[in-house]
XYZ file of C-alpha atoms in Angstrom:
126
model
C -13.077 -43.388 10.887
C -12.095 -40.239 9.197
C -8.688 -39.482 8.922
C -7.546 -35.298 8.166
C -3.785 -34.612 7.314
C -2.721 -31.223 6.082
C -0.069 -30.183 4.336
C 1.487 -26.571 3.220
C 2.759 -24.785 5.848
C 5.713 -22.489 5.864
C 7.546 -19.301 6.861
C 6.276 -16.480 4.104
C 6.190 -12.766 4.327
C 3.623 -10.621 4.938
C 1.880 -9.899 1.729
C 2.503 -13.215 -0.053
C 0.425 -15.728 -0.422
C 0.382 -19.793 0.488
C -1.862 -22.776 -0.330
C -2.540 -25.368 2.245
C -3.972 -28.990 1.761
C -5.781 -31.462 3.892
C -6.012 -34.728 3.000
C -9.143 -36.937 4.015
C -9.381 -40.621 4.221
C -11.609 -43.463 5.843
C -14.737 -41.763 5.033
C -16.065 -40.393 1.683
C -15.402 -36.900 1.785
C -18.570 -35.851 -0.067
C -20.228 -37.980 2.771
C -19.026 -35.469 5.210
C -21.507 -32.741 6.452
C -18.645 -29.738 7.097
C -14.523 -29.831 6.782
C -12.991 -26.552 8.128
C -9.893 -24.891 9.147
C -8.822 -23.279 12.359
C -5.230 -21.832 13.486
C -4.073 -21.319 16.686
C -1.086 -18.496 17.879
C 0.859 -19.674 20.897
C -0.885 -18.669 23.956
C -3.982 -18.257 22.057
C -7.557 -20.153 21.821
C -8.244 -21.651 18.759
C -9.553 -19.814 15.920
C -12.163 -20.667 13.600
C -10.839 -19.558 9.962
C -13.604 -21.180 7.496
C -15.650 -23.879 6.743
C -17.177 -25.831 3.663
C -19.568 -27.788 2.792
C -19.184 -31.434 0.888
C -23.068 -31.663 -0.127
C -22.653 -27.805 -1.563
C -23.674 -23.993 -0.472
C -21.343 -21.230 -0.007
C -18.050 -21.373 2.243
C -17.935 -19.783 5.597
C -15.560 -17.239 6.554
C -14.181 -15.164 9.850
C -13.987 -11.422 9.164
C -10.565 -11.535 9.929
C -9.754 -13.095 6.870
C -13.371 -12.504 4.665
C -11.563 -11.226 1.211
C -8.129 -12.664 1.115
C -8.788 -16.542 2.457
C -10.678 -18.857 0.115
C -11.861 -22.433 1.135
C -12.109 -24.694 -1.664
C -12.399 -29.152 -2.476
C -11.722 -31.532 -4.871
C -14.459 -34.187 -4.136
C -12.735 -36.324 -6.205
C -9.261 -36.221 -4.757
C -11.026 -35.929 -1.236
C -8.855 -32.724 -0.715
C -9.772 -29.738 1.223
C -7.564 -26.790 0.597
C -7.308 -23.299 1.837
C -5.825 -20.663 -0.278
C -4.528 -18.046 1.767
C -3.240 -14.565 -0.283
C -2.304 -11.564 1.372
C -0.811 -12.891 4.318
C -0.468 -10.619 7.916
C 1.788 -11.270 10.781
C -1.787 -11.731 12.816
C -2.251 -15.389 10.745
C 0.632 -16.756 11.933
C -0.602 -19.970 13.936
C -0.639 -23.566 13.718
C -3.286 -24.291 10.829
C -6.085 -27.571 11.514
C -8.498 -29.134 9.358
C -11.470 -30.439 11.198
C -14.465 -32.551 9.628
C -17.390 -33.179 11.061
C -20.115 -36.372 9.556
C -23.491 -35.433 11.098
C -25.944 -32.796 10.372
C -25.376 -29.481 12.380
C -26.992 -26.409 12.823
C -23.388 -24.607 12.968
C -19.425 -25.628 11.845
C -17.618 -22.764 13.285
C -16.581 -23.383 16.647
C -14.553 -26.412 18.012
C -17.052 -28.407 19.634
C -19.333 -28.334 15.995
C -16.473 -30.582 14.452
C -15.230 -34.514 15.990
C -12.501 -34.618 14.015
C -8.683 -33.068 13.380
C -5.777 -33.335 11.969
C -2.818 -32.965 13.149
C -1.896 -29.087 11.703
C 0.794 -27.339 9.704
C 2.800 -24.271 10.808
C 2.517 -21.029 8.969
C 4.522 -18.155 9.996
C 4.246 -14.613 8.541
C 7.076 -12.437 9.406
C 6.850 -8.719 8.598
């Protein structure tokens, strides 16, 4: 049973930047098809922010953040991290790591992913 826990939330500013981790564990991470990362605003659906892929290609990205978010893991560590620079008042939300073990055609909406954690609060104030 995979377990997700992130870590690395906080209030910021707009304009700075902030690192957040998820930790896996019960499952191999590189056995994992997709891990990815969603936020959701209060009052809001949730978000799809990126995704990446254990067994390798390129990360995914939303256009809303395309340029200033990078996805990134440590195979080793079984870590999942999402560097966020630039920050906007607009990606303030709760942020969730989601993994998912099967083979999918898609990891970008909810439903592609059977797992989350349990998310970490980032706030950008202006």
């Amino acid at each position: 049973q995979v377990q997700l826990m992130e870590s690395g939330g906080a209030s910021v500013q707009a304009g700075e930047n902030l690192k957040l981790s998820c930790a896996t564990s019960g499952h191999s991470y590189g056995g994992l098809f997709c891990v990815g990362w969603f936020r959701q605003a209060p009052g809001e659906e949730r978000e799809w922010v990126a995704s990446i892929f254990p067994g390798g290609g390129s990360p995914e990205y939303a256009d809303s953040v395309k340029g200033r978010f990078a996805a990134s893991q440590d195979l080793a560590r079984n870590m999942l991290y999402l560097q966020m620079n630039s920050l906007k008042p607009e990606d303030t939300g709760m942020y969730t790591c989601a993994a998912r073990q099967t083979w999918s055609v898609r990891c970008r909406t909810p439903a592609d992913f059977t797992t989350w954690g349990q998310g970490t609060q980032v706030t950008v104030s202006s």
